[in-house]
Coordinates of C-alpha atoms in Angstrom, one line a residue:
X258 CA 14.8 -3.6 3.1
X259 CA 18.6 -3.2 3.2
X260 CA 20.4 -3.7 -0.1
X261 CA 23.7 -4.1 1.7
X262 CA 22.4 -6.9 4.0
X263 CA 21.1 -8.8 1.0
X264 CA 24.5 -8.6 -0.7
X265 CA 26.0 -9.9 2.5
X266 CA 23.4 -12.7 2.6
X267 CA 24.1 -13.8 -1.0
X268 CA 27.9 -13.8 -0.4
X269 CA 27.2 -16.0 2.6
X270 CA 25.3 -18.4 0.4
X271 CA 28.2 -18.5 -2.1
X272 CA 30.6 -19.1 0.8
X273 CA 28.6 -22.1 1.9
X274 CA 27.6 -23.4 -1.5
X275 CA 28.8 -27.0 -1.0
X276 CA 26.8 -27.8 2.2
X277 CA 23.8 -26.1 0.6
X278 CA 24.1 -28.3 -2.5
X279 CA 24.4 -31.4 -0.3
X280 CA 21.3 -30.4 1.6
X281 CA 19.3 -29.9 -1.6
X282 CA 20.4 -33.4 -2.8
X283 CA 19.6 -35.2 0.5
X284 CA 16.3 -33.4 1.2
X285 CA 14.8 -32.9 -2.2
X286 CA 16.5 -35.1 -4.8
X287 CA 16.8 -38.4 -2.8
X288 CA 14.4 -41.2 -3.8
X289 CA 13.3 -41.5 -0.2
X290 CA 12.0 -37.9 -0.2
X291 CA 8.2 -37.8 -0.1
X292 CA 6.4 -35.3 -2.3
X293 CA 5.3 -32.1 -0.6
X294 CA 5.5 -28.4 -1.1
X295 CA 8.9 -28.1 -2.6
X296 CA 9.4 -24.3 -2.5
X297 CA 9.6 -23.9 1.3
X298 CA 11.8 -27.0 1.6
X299 CA 14.2 -25.5 -1.0
X300 CA 14.3 -22.2 0.9
X301 CA 15.1 -24.0 4.1
X302 CA 18.2 -25.4 2.4
X303 CA 19.5 -21.9 2.2
X304 CA 17.9 -20.0 5.1
X305 CA 17.8 -22.9 7.6
X306 CA 21.6 -23.1 8.0
X307 CA 22.8 -23.0 11.6
X308 CA 25.7 -20.9 10.6
X309 CA 23.5 -18.2 9.1
X310 CA 23.2 -15.1 11.4
X311 CA 19.7 -14.5 12.7
X312 CA 19.5 -11.0 11.2
X313 CA 20.2 -12.4 7.7
X314 CA 17.7 -15.3 8.1
X315 CA 15.0 -12.7 8.6
X316 CA 15.6 -11.5 5.0
X317 CA 13.9 -14.6 3.6
X318 CA 11.2 -13.6 1.1
X319 CA 11.9 -9.9 1.3
X320 CA 13.2 -9.5 -2.2
X321 CA 10.2 -11.3 -3.7
X322 CA 7.8 -9.3 -1.5
X323 CA 9.4 -6.0 -2.6
X324 CA 9.0 -6.9 -6.2
X325 CA 5.3 -7.5 -5.7
X326 CA 5.1 -4.2 -3.7
X327 CA 6.6 -2.4 -6.7
X328 CA 3.6 -3.6 -8.8
X329 CA 5.1 -6.7 -10.3
X330 CA 2.3 -8.9 -9.1
X331 CA 2.5 -12.2 -11.0
X332 CA -0.4 -13.7 -13.0
X333 CA -0.6 -17.4 -13.1
X334 CA -0.6 -18.7 -16.7
X335 CA -1.1 -22.4 -17.4
X336 CA -0.4 -23.0 -13.7
X337 CA 2.8 -20.9 -13.9
X338 CA 3.7 -17.2 -13.9
X339 CA 6.5 -18.2 -16.4
X340 CA 9.2 -17.4 -13.9
X341 CA 12.6 -19.2 -13.6
X342 CA 11.4 -21.4 -10.7
X343 CA 13.9 -23.8 -9.0
X344 CA 11.0 -25.5 -7.2
X345 CA 9.4 -26.4 -10.6
X346 CA 12.7 -27.6 -11.9
X347 CA 13.0 -29.8 -8.8
X348 CA 9.6 -31.4 -9.4
X349 CA 10.5 -32.0 -13.1
X350 CA 13.7 -33.8 -12.1
X351 CA 11.9 -36.1 -9.8
X352 CA 9.2 -37.0 -12.3
X353 CA 11.8 -37.6 -15.0
X354 CA 13.8 -39.9 -12.8
X355 CA 10.7 -41.8 -11.7
X356 CA 9.8 -42.4 -15.3
X357 CA 13.3 -43.4 -16.4
X358 CA 16.1 -44.2 -14.0
X359 CA 17.0 -42.7 -10.6
X360 CA 20.7 -41.5 -10.8
X361 CA 23.4 -42.1 -8.2
X362 CA 24.5 -39.5 -5.7
X363 CA 27.0 -37.9 -8.0
X364 CA 24.3 -37.4 -10.6
X365 CA 21.9 -36.0 -8.1
X366 CA 24.6 -33.6 -6.7
X367 CA 25.3 -32.3 -10.2
X368 CA 21.6 -31.4 -10.6
X369 CA 21.4 -30.1 -7.0
X370 CA 24.3 -27.7 -8.0
X371 CA 22.2 -26.4 -10.9
X372 CA 19.2 -25.9 -8.6
X373 CA 21.4 -24.0 -6.3
X374 CA 22.6 -21.7 -9.1
X375 CA 19.0 -21.1 -10.3
X376 CA 17.9 -20.2 -6.8
X377 CA 20.8 -17.7 -6.5
X378 CA 20.2 -16.3 -10.0
X379 CA 16.5 -15.6 -9.1
X380 CA 17.7 -13.8 -6.0
X381 CA 20.0 -11.7 -8.1
X382 CA 17.2 -10.8 -10.5
X383 CA 15.1 -9.5 -7.7
X384 CA 18.1 -7.7 -6.2
X385 CA 18.7 -5.9 -9.6
X386 CA 15.3 -4.2 -9.2
X387 CA 16.4 -2.7 -5.9
X388 CA 19.4 -0.9 -7.2
X389 CA 17.4 2.4 -7.4
X390 CA 15.9 2.3 -4.0
X391 CA 18.2 5.1 -2.7
X392 CA 18.3 7.1 -5.9
X393 CA 19.8 7.0 -9.3
X394 CA 23.2 8.1 -8.2
X395 CA 23.7 4.8 -6.3
X396 CA 22.6 2.5 -9.1
X397 CA 26.0 2.1 -10.8
X398 CA 27.7 0.9 -7.6
X399 CA 24.8 -1.4 -6.7
X400 CA 24.7 -2.9 -10.1
X401 CA 28.5 -3.6 -9.7
X402 CA 27.7 -5.3 -6.4
X403 CA 25.3 -7.6 -8.3
X404 CA 27.9 -8.3 -11.0
X405 CA 30.5 -9.3 -8.3
X406 CA 28.0 -11.8 -6.9
X407 CA 27.2 -13.1 -10.4
X408 CA 30.9 -13.5 -11.2
X409 CA 31.3 -15.6 -8.1
X410 CA 28.4 -17.8 -9.0
X411 CA 29.9 -18.2 -12.5
X412 CA 33.5 -18.8 -11.6
X413 CA 33.4 -22.4 -12.7
X414 CA 33.5 -23.9 -9.3
X415 CA 29.8 -24.7 -9.2
X416 CA 28.2 -25.0 -12.6
X417 CA 28.3 -23.4 -16.1
X418 CA 26.7 -19.9 -16.3
X419 CA 23.1 -19.3 -17.3
X420 CA 23.6 -15.5 -17.4
X421 CA 27.0 -13.7 -17.2
X422 CA 26.0 -10.0 -17.3
X423 CA 24.1 -8.4 -14.5
X424 CA 22.8 -5.8 -16.9
X425 CA 20.8 -8.6 -18.6
X426 CA 19.3 -9.5 -15.2
X427 CA 17.5 -6.2 -15.1
X428 CA 15.6 -7.3 -18.1
X429 CA 15.1 -10.9 -17.2
X430 CA 13.7 -9.9 -13.8
X431 CA 10.8 -8.2 -15.6
X432 CA 10.0 -11.2 -17.7
X433 CA 7.1 -13.0 -15.9
X434 CA 3.5 -12.1 -16.5
X435 CA 2.2 -9.4 -14.2
X436 CA -1.1 -7.6 -13.6
X437 CA 0.1 -4.0 -14.0
X438 CA 2.1 -2.2 -16.7
X439 CA 3.3 0.9 -14.9
X440 CA 6.2 -0.8 -13.1
X441 CA 7.9 -1.6 -16.4
X442 CA 7.9 2.1 -17.4
X443 CA 9.2 3.1 -14.0
X444 CA 12.1 0.8 -14.5
X445 CA 12.6 2.0 -18.0
X446 CA 12.8 5.6 -16.8
X447 CA 15.2 4.7 -14.1
X448 CA 17.5 3.0 -16.7
X449 CA 17.4 6.2 -18.8
X450 CA 18.4 8.3 -15.8
X451 CA 21.2 6.1 -14.6
X452 CA 24.6 4.7 -15.6
X453 CA 27.2 5.6 -18.1
X454 CA 26.4 5.3 -21.8
X455 CA 28.2 1.9 -22.3
X456 CA 26.4 0.3 -19.3
X457 CA 23.0 1.7 -20.3
X458 CA 23.5 0.7 -24.0
X459 CA 24.0 -3.0 -23.0
X460 CA 20.8 -2.9 -20.9
X461 CA 18.9 -1.5 -24.0
X462 CA 20.5 -4.2 -26.2
X463 CA 19.3 -6.9 -23.8
X464 CA 15.9 -5.4 -23.8
X465 CA 15.6 -5.1 -27.5
X466 CA 16.6 -8.7 -28.3
X467 CA 14.6 -10.3 -25.4
X468 CA 11.4 -8.3 -26.2
X469 CA 11.6 -8.9 -29.9
X470 CA 12.3 -12.6 -29.4
X471 CA 9.2 -12.9 -27.2
X472 CA 7.1 -11.0 -29.8
X473 CA 8.4 -13.1 -32.7
X474 CA 7.7 -16.3 -30.8
X475 CA 4.1 -15.2 -30.0
X476 CA 3.6 -14.5 -33.7
X477 CA 4.9 -17.9 -34.6
X478 CA 2.7 -19.7 -32.1
X479 CA -0.4 -17.7 -33.3
X480 CA 0.3 -18.5 -36.9
X481 CA 0.7 -22.2 -36.1
X482 CA -2.5 -22.3 -34.1
X483 CA -4.5 -20.7 -36.9
X484 CA -2.8 -22.4 -39.8
X485 CA -2.3 -19.0 -41.4
X486 CA 0.9 -17.2 -42.5
X487 CA 2.6 -14.8 -40.1
X488 CA 1.7 -11.7 -42.1
X489 CA -2.0 -12.6 -42.2
X490 CA -4.0 -9.6 -41.0
X491 CA -6.0 -11.6 -38.4
X492 CA -2.8 -13.1 -37.0
X493 CA -1.1 -9.7 -36.8
X494 CA -4.2 -8.1 -35.3
X495 CA -4.4 -10.6 -32.5
X496 CA -0.8 -10.4 -31.5
X497 CA -0.5 -6.6 -31.8
X498 CA -3.6 -6.2 -29.7
X499 CA -1.9 -7.7 -26.7
X500 CA 1.5 -6.2 -27.2
X501 CA 1.1 -2.4 -26.7
X502 CA 3.5 -2.4 -23.7
X503 CA 6.1 -4.6 -25.3
X504 CA 6.1 -2.5 -28.5
X505 CA 6.3 0.8 -26.5
X506 CA 9.2 -0.5 -24.4
X507 CA 10.9 -1.8 -27.6
X508 CA 10.9 1.7 -29.0
X509 CA 12.6 2.9 -25.8
X510 CA 15.4 0.3 -26.3
X511 CA 15.7 0.9 -30.1
X512 CA 16.2 4.6 -30.0
X513 CA 19.5 4.6 -28.0
X514 CA 20.7 1.6 -30.1
X515 CA 20.0 3.5 -33.3
X516 CA 21.7 6.6 -32.0
X517 CA 24.8 4.6 -31.1
X518 CA 24.8 2.8 -34.4
X519 CA 24.8 6.1 -36.3
X520 CA 28.0 7.3 -34.5
X521 CA 29.8 4.0 -34.2
X522 CA 33.0 3.5 -36.2
X523 CA 34.3 0.3 -34.6
X524 CA 33.4 -2.6 -36.8
X525 CA 32.7 -5.1 -34.1
X526 CA 30.5 -2.7 -32.1
X527 CA 28.6 -1.7 -35.3
X528 CA 27.9 -5.3 -36.1
X529 CA 26.6 -6.0 -32.6
X530 CA 24.4 -2.9 -32.7
X531 CA 23.1 -3.8 -36.1
X532 CA 22.4 -7.3 -34.9
X533 CA 20.4 -6.1 -32.0
X534 CA 18.5 -3.5 -34.0
X535 CA 17.6 -6.0 -36.7
X536 CA 16.4 -8.4 -34.1
X537 CA 14.3 -5.6 -32.6
X538 CA 12.5 -4.5 -35.7
X539 CA 12.0 -8.1 -36.9
X540 CA 9.3 -8.3 -34.1
X541 CA 7.0 -6.5 -36.5
X542 CA 8.7 -5.0 -39.6
X543 CA 5.5 -3.4 -40.9
X544 CA 4.9 -1.6 -37.7
X545 CA 8.5 -0.7 -36.8
X546 CA 9.7 0.1 -40.3
X547 CA 7.1 0.8 -43.0
X548 CA 4.0 1.9 -41.2
X549 CA 5.2 4.5 -38.7
X550 CA 1.9 6.2 -39.0
X551 CA 0.4 3.3 -37.1
X552 CA 3.2 2.9 -34.5
X553 CA 2.0 5.7 -32.2
X554 CA -1.7 4.6 -31.9
X555 CA -0.6 0.9 -31.6
X556 CA 1.7 1.7 -28.7
X557 CA -0.5 4.1 -26.7
X558 CA -1.6 2.9 -23.3
X559 CA -4.4 5.2 -22.3
X560 CA -4.3 5.0 -18.5
X561 CA -0.5 5.6 -18.5
X562 CA -0.2 8.1 -21.4
X563 CA -3.4 10.1 -21.3
X564 CA -5.2 12.2 -18.6
X565 CA -8.2 14.4 -18.4
X566 CA -7.9 17.8 -16.8
X567 CA -10.2 20.7 -16.2
X568 CA -13.6 20.4 -18.0
X569 CA -12.6 16.8 -19.0
X570 CA -10.1 18.2 -21.5
X571 CA -7.8 15.3 -22.6
X572 CA -4.0 15.6 -22.8
X573 CA -0.8 13.6 -22.5
X574 CA 0.7 12.7 -19.2
X575 CA 4.4 13.3 -18.6
X576 CA 5.0 9.7 -19.6
X577 CA 2.9 10.1 -22.6
X578 CA 4.7 13.2 -23.7
X579 CA 8.0 11.3 -23.3
X580 CA 6.7 8.5 -25.5
X581 CA 5.6 10.9 -28.2
X582 CA 9.1 12.4 -28.2
X583 CA 10.7 9.0 -28.4
X584 CA 8.5 8.1 -31.4
X585 CA 9.6 11.2 -33.2
X586 CA 13.2 10.4 -32.6
X587 CA 12.7 6.8 -33.6
X588 CA 11.0 7.8 -36.9
X589 CA 14.0 10.0 -37.8
X590 CA 16.6 7.4 -36.9
X591 CA 15.0 4.5 -38.7
X592 CA 14.7 6.6 -41.8
X593 CA 18.3 7.8 -41.6
X594 CA 19.8 4.4 -41.1
X595 CA 17.5 2.0 -43.0
X596 CA 19.9 1.7 -46.0
X597 CA 23.0 1.1 -43.9
X598 CA 21.1 -1.4 -41.8
X599 CA 20.2 -3.3 -45.0
X600 CA 23.8 -3.4 -46.0
X601 CA 25.0 -4.6 -42.6
X602 CA 22.1 -7.2 -42.5
X603 CA 23.7 -9.1 -45.4
X604 CA 26.3 -10.4 -43.0
X605 CA 23.6 -11.7 -40.7
X606 CA 21.4 -13.6 -43.2
X607 CA 20.3 -16.8 -41.4
X608 CA 20.2 -18.6 -44.8
X609 CA 24.0 -18.3 -44.9
X610 CA 24.5 -19.3 -41.3
X611 CA 24.0 -22.5 -39.2
X612 CA 22.3 -20.5 -36.4
X613 CA 20.4 -17.3 -36.0
X614 CA 18.6 -15.8 -33.0
X615 CA 15.7 -15.1 -35.4
X616 CA 15.0 -18.9 -35.4
X617 CA 14.4 -19.3 -31.6
X618 CA 10.8 -19.8 -30.8
X619 CA 9.8 -19.8 -27.1
X620 CA 7.2 -18.3 -24.7
X621 CA 9.1 -16.3 -22.2
X622 CA 12.7 -15.7 -21.4
X623 CA 12.4 -18.0 -18.4
X624 CA 11.7 -20.9 -20.8
X625 CA 15.1 -20.5 -22.3
X626 CA 16.8 -20.3 -18.8
X627 CA 14.8 -23.3 -17.7
X628 CA 16.0 -25.3 -20.7
X629 CA 19.6 -24.3 -20.1
X630 CA 19.2 -25.5 -16.5
X631 CA 17.5 -28.7 -17.6
X632 CA 20.3 -29.7 -19.9
X633 CA 22.1 -30.7 -16.7
X634 CA 19.3 -33.1 -16.0
X635 CA 18.9 -34.5 -19.5
X636 CA 22.6 -34.9 -20.2
X637 CA 22.4 -32.3 -22.9
X638 CA 25.6 -31.1 -24.8
X639 CA 28.3 -29.9 -22.5
X640 CA 28.6 -26.2 -23.1
X641 CA 29.1 -22.9 -21.3
X642 CA 26.7 -21.1 -23.6
X643 CA 24.6 -18.6 -21.7
X644 CA 21.5 -16.5 -22.4
X645 CA 23.4 -13.6 -23.9
X646 CA 25.2 -15.9 -26.4
X647 CA 21.9 -17.2 -27.8
X648 CA 20.9 -13.7 -28.9
X649 CA 24.2 -13.0 -30.7
X650 CA 24.5 -13.8 -34.4
X651 CA 28.2 -14.0 -34.2
X652 CA 30.5 -16.6 -32.5
X653 CA 30.1 -20.3 -31.8
X654 CA 27.2 -20.8 -34.1
X655 CA 27.6 -24.6 -34.4
X656 CA 27.5 -25.0 -30.6
X657 CA 24.5 -22.8 -30.3
X658 CA 22.7 -24.7 -33.1
X659 CA 23.4 -28.1 -31.4
X660 CA 22.1 -26.7 -28.2
X661 CA 18.9 -25.3 -29.7
X662 CA 18.3 -28.5 -31.7
X663 CA 18.4 -30.5 -28.5
X664 CA 15.6 -28.5 -27.1
X665 CA 13.2 -30.0 -29.6
X666 CA 13.2 -33.3 -27.7
X667 CA 10.4 -34.2 -25.2
X668 CA 11.4 -33.0 -21.8
X669 CA 8.8 -34.0 -19.2
X670 CA 7.3 -37.2 -17.8
X671 CA 4.4 -37.1 -20.1
X672 CA 6.6 -36.6 -23.2
X673 CA 5.2 -33.2 -23.9
X674 CA 7.6 -30.9 -25.8
X675 CA 8.9 -27.7 -24.2
X676 CA 7.5 -24.4 -25.3
X677 CA 10.8 -23.8 -27.2
X678 CA 12.0 -24.7 -30.6
X679 CA 14.4 -23.7 -33.3
X680 CA 13.4 -23.3 -37.0
X681 CA 15.8 -22.2 -39.7
X682 CA 12.7 -21.7 -42.0
X683 CA 11.2 -19.3 -39.4
X684 CA 14.5 -17.4 -39.2
X685 CA 14.6 -17.0 -42.9
X686 CA 11.1 -15.8 -43.0
X687 CA 11.6 -13.2 -40.3
X688 CA 14.8 -12.0 -42.1
X689 CA 13.0 -11.6 -45.4
X690 CA 10.2 -9.7 -43.9
X691 CA 12.7 -7.3 -42.2
X692 CA 14.8 -6.8 -45.3
X693 CA 11.7 -6.1 -47.4
X694 CA 10.5 -3.5 -44.9
X695 CA 14.0 -1.8 -44.8
X696 CA 13.9 -1.6 -48.6
X697 CA 10.6 0.2 -48.5
X698 CA 11.8 2.6 -45.7
X699 CA 15.2 3.3 -47.4
X700 CA 13.2 4.3 -50.5
X701 CA 11.0 6.7 -48.5
X702 CA 13.0 7.7 -45.4
X703 CA 10.8 10.6 -44.5
X704 CA 7.3 9.3 -45.3
X705 CA 5.3 8.0 -42.4
X706 CA 3.8 5.3 -44.6
X707 CA 6.7 3.9 -46.6
X708 CA 4.7 0.9 -48.0
X709 CA 2.8 0.6 -51.3
X710 CA -0.5 0.3 -49.4
X711 CA -2.5 3.6 -49.8
X712 CA -3.3 5.6 -46.7
X713 CA -6.7 5.0 -45.1
X714 CA -8.6 6.6 -42.4
X715 CA -11.2 6.0 -39.6
X716 CA -14.4 7.9 -40.3
X717 CA -16.2 8.6 -37.0
X718 CA -19.9 9.4 -36.5
X719 CA -20.6 10.8 -33.1
X720 CA -23.1 9.3 -30.7
X721 CA -26.5 10.7 -31.5
X722 CA -25.7 11.5 -35.1
X723 CA -26.2 8.0 -36.6
X724 CA -29.6 8.8 -38.0
X725 CA -28.3 10.8 -41.0
X726 CA -25.1 8.7 -41.4
X727 CA -26.3 7.3 -44.7
X728 CA -26.5 10.7 -46.3
X729 CA -22.9 11.6 -45.5
X730 CA -20.1 11.9 -48.1
X731 CA -18.0 8.9 -47.5
X732 CA -15.2 7.3 -49.5
X733 CA -16.2 4.5 -51.9
X734 CA -15.7 1.0 -50.5
X735 CA -15.6 2.2 -46.9
X736 CA -16.0 -0.7 -44.4
X737 CA -18.5 -0.6 -41.6
X738 CA -16.4 -1.5 -38.6
X739 CA -18.7 -1.2 -35.5
X740 CA -17.9 -4.8 -34.5
X741 CA -14.5 -3.4 -33.4
X742 CA -16.4 -1.1 -30.9
X743 CA -16.8 -2.7 -27.5
X744 CA -19.4 -1.6 -25.0
X745 CA -20.7 -2.7 -21.6
X746 CA -24.1 -1.1 -22.6
X747 CA -26.2 -3.8 -24.1
X748 CA -28.7 -1.4 -25.5
X749 CA -26.0 0.6 -27.3
X750 CA -24.6 -2.6 -28.7
X751 CA -28.1 -3.5 -30.1
X752 CA -28.6 -0.1 -31.6
X753 CA -25.2 0.5 -33.1
X754 CA -23.9 -3.0 -33.9
X755 CA -21.1 -2.7 -31.4
X756 CA -19.9 -5.8 -29.6
X757 CA -21.2 -6.3 -26.1
X758 CA -18.5 -7.0 -23.6
X759 CA -18.6 -7.4 -19.8
X760 CA -17.5 -4.3 -17.9
X761 CA -14.8 -6.2 -16.1
X762 CA -13.3 -7.5 -19.3
X763 CA -13.3 -4.0 -20.9
X764 CA -11.5 -2.7 -17.8
X765 CA -8.9 -5.5 -18.1
X766 CA -8.4 -4.9 -21.8
X767 CA -8.0 -1.2 -21.2
X768 CA -5.4 -1.9 -18.6
X769 CA -3.4 -4.0 -21.1
X770 CA -3.5 -1.2 -23.7
X771 CA -5.9 -3.0 -26.1
X772 CA -8.0 0.0 -26.9
X773 CA -7.3 2.8 -29.4
X774 CA -9.5 5.0 -27.2
X775 CA -12.1 4.3 -24.5
X776 CA -14.2 6.2 -22.0
X777 CA -16.7 5.5 -19.2
X778 CA -20.0 7.4 -19.1
X779 CA -23.0 6.8 -16.8
X780 CA -21.3 3.6 -15.5
X781 CA -21.0 2.2 -19.0
X782 CA -17.8 1.6 -20.9
X783 CA -17.2 2.2 -24.7
X784 CA -13.9 1.4 -26.4
X785 CA -12.5 1.0 -29.9
X786 CA -10.2 -2.0 -30.3
X787 CA -6.8 -1.5 -31.9
X788 CA -7.5 -4.4 -34.2
X789 CA -9.3 -2.0 -36.5
X790 CA -5.8 -0.5 -37.4
X791 CA -4.5 -3.8 -38.6
X792 CA -7.6 -5.3 -40.2
X793 CA -8.7 -2.0 -42.0
X794 CA -6.3 0.9 -42.0
X795 CA -3.0 -1.0 -42.6
X796 CA -4.8 -2.8 -45.5
X797 CA -5.6 0.5 -47.2
X798 CA -9.3 0.3 -46.3
X799 CA -11.2 3.2 -44.8
X800 CA -13.4 2.2 -41.9
X801 CA -16.6 3.7 -40.6
X802 CA -17.4 3.8 -36.8
X803 CA -20.7 5.1 -35.6
X804 CA -22.2 5.9 -32.2
X805 CA -18.9 7.0 -30.8
X806 CA -19.2 9.0 -27.5
X807 CA -17.6 12.5 -27.5
X808 CA -14.9 11.6 -24.9
X809 CA -13.7 8.8 -27.1
X810 CA -13.7 11.0 -30.2
X811 CA -11.6 13.6 -28.3
X812 CA -9.0 10.9 -27.4
X813 CA -8.9 9.6 -31.0
X814 CA -8.2 13.1 -32.4
X815 CA -5.4 13.5 -29.9
X816 CA -3.8 10.1 -30.4
X817 CA -4.0 9.7 -34.2
X818 CA -5.1 13.0 -35.8
X819 CA -3.9 12.0 -39.2
X820 CA -5.9 8.8 -39.2
X821 CA -9.3 10.1 -38.0
X822 CA -11.9 12.1 -39.9
X823 CA -15.3 13.1 -38.6
X824 CA -17.9 11.8 -41.0

């Protein structure tokens, strides 16, 4: 795949934007158009031009195919992989017009221009993932090539911008659900090895605010589903259990932001850094601020961070060692800057402002971009607010509030609300939780557990030693916690009280980082769910786990030595 040829191709699309938009309107948005597979018809509006050189027409689909080849294989979720999809936006427009009123040609052309911009933006997202194909030293120039294309798309000739900064596209390109986790860490390592500090810092800022926004939204949705408060242990356990990768990547973004914050003297830069850091840690203030003793085990992903060598001796991979080093740096930095972050946060209090990024509730970043695109269809407020603006607590707050409020209205033919909302109450709640955690951390900057909850441990009984477990010296009030042990061995489950799980489900959960430690022996899997940390340890309650195979015990002692005791 040639990066340069794709740049030439996209410049060609920008040169011919008007005939492409007219083709989209006539072929896809006209009332006479019959329903069919929209995606190839939309592609044909771009790649089927007679003026397009044959060598460039052959590039169709290569960027998307290369993304999948990198390991970003999408997972369908509720009939969607949660991507910014111009074909889906086309279908939504037709359904909306059929339910309400079909617009005239000018109205259709206006929306066709938006579909054109979404198609180009998606191509640019994919192109951003190709900037390292010929080494890190080419990445800066290639990112600038993407920025030039993005500037042409956003020059005001076609439509208002959805995203202005190509550095943000590196993050949005990774947003959809995928089957594997390792590609995200490869991109993260490439970011760390490329660019000048200012360029890299903005990529980390985008990563921190987008990741934390997704995690806060997931917490909000889970709390609403269960009717429980956001800090309920069951709610936290469920959300944390599926977010090991997001939390690990968030640490990678927060460390350089905190380092820059500590040396910044310019008031505006310091405010923007504090804003991004506060959004980042608000994703889970207990985990990222007060309970740093739990952050490492909660963010471990076994198949990426651990490996077994000679005689099955377990150790960290290169990626795992790097993650440990980042956690150490993060712990020092958040302790050093907790008090100054508290002071700077006073100017970002959502209760004193008409808009705060902490109040946005959505599913995936693509949901926000889709809503920005759909405002053209639904005659939303005229604005040039883009994605980056929505995660800035500073300027144009009234305009951003009006925009977010408009997203609460039903948007599709069935009147179903979008997976996006804005809540000032949620913003205030997230801010209070974050400020409370910073108060605890500033009072105990060097303590791994800065909360008032006492330390607790996991007491482990090895497989085969359960018979005399009752005679062991154990802390008073210790909780039997074998329901948090999962096994594909039905007999082991019956004997130990572990939860029986299908082998395929255990493998899938392990791949997503849901286990504190796990191992396979004799074709049977055994793993300890990370929920035990939230339901027991973080509540100050010791937990007892019995029948644990030796390989799992070895992994536990490596991952969280301060939390584990052999009973």
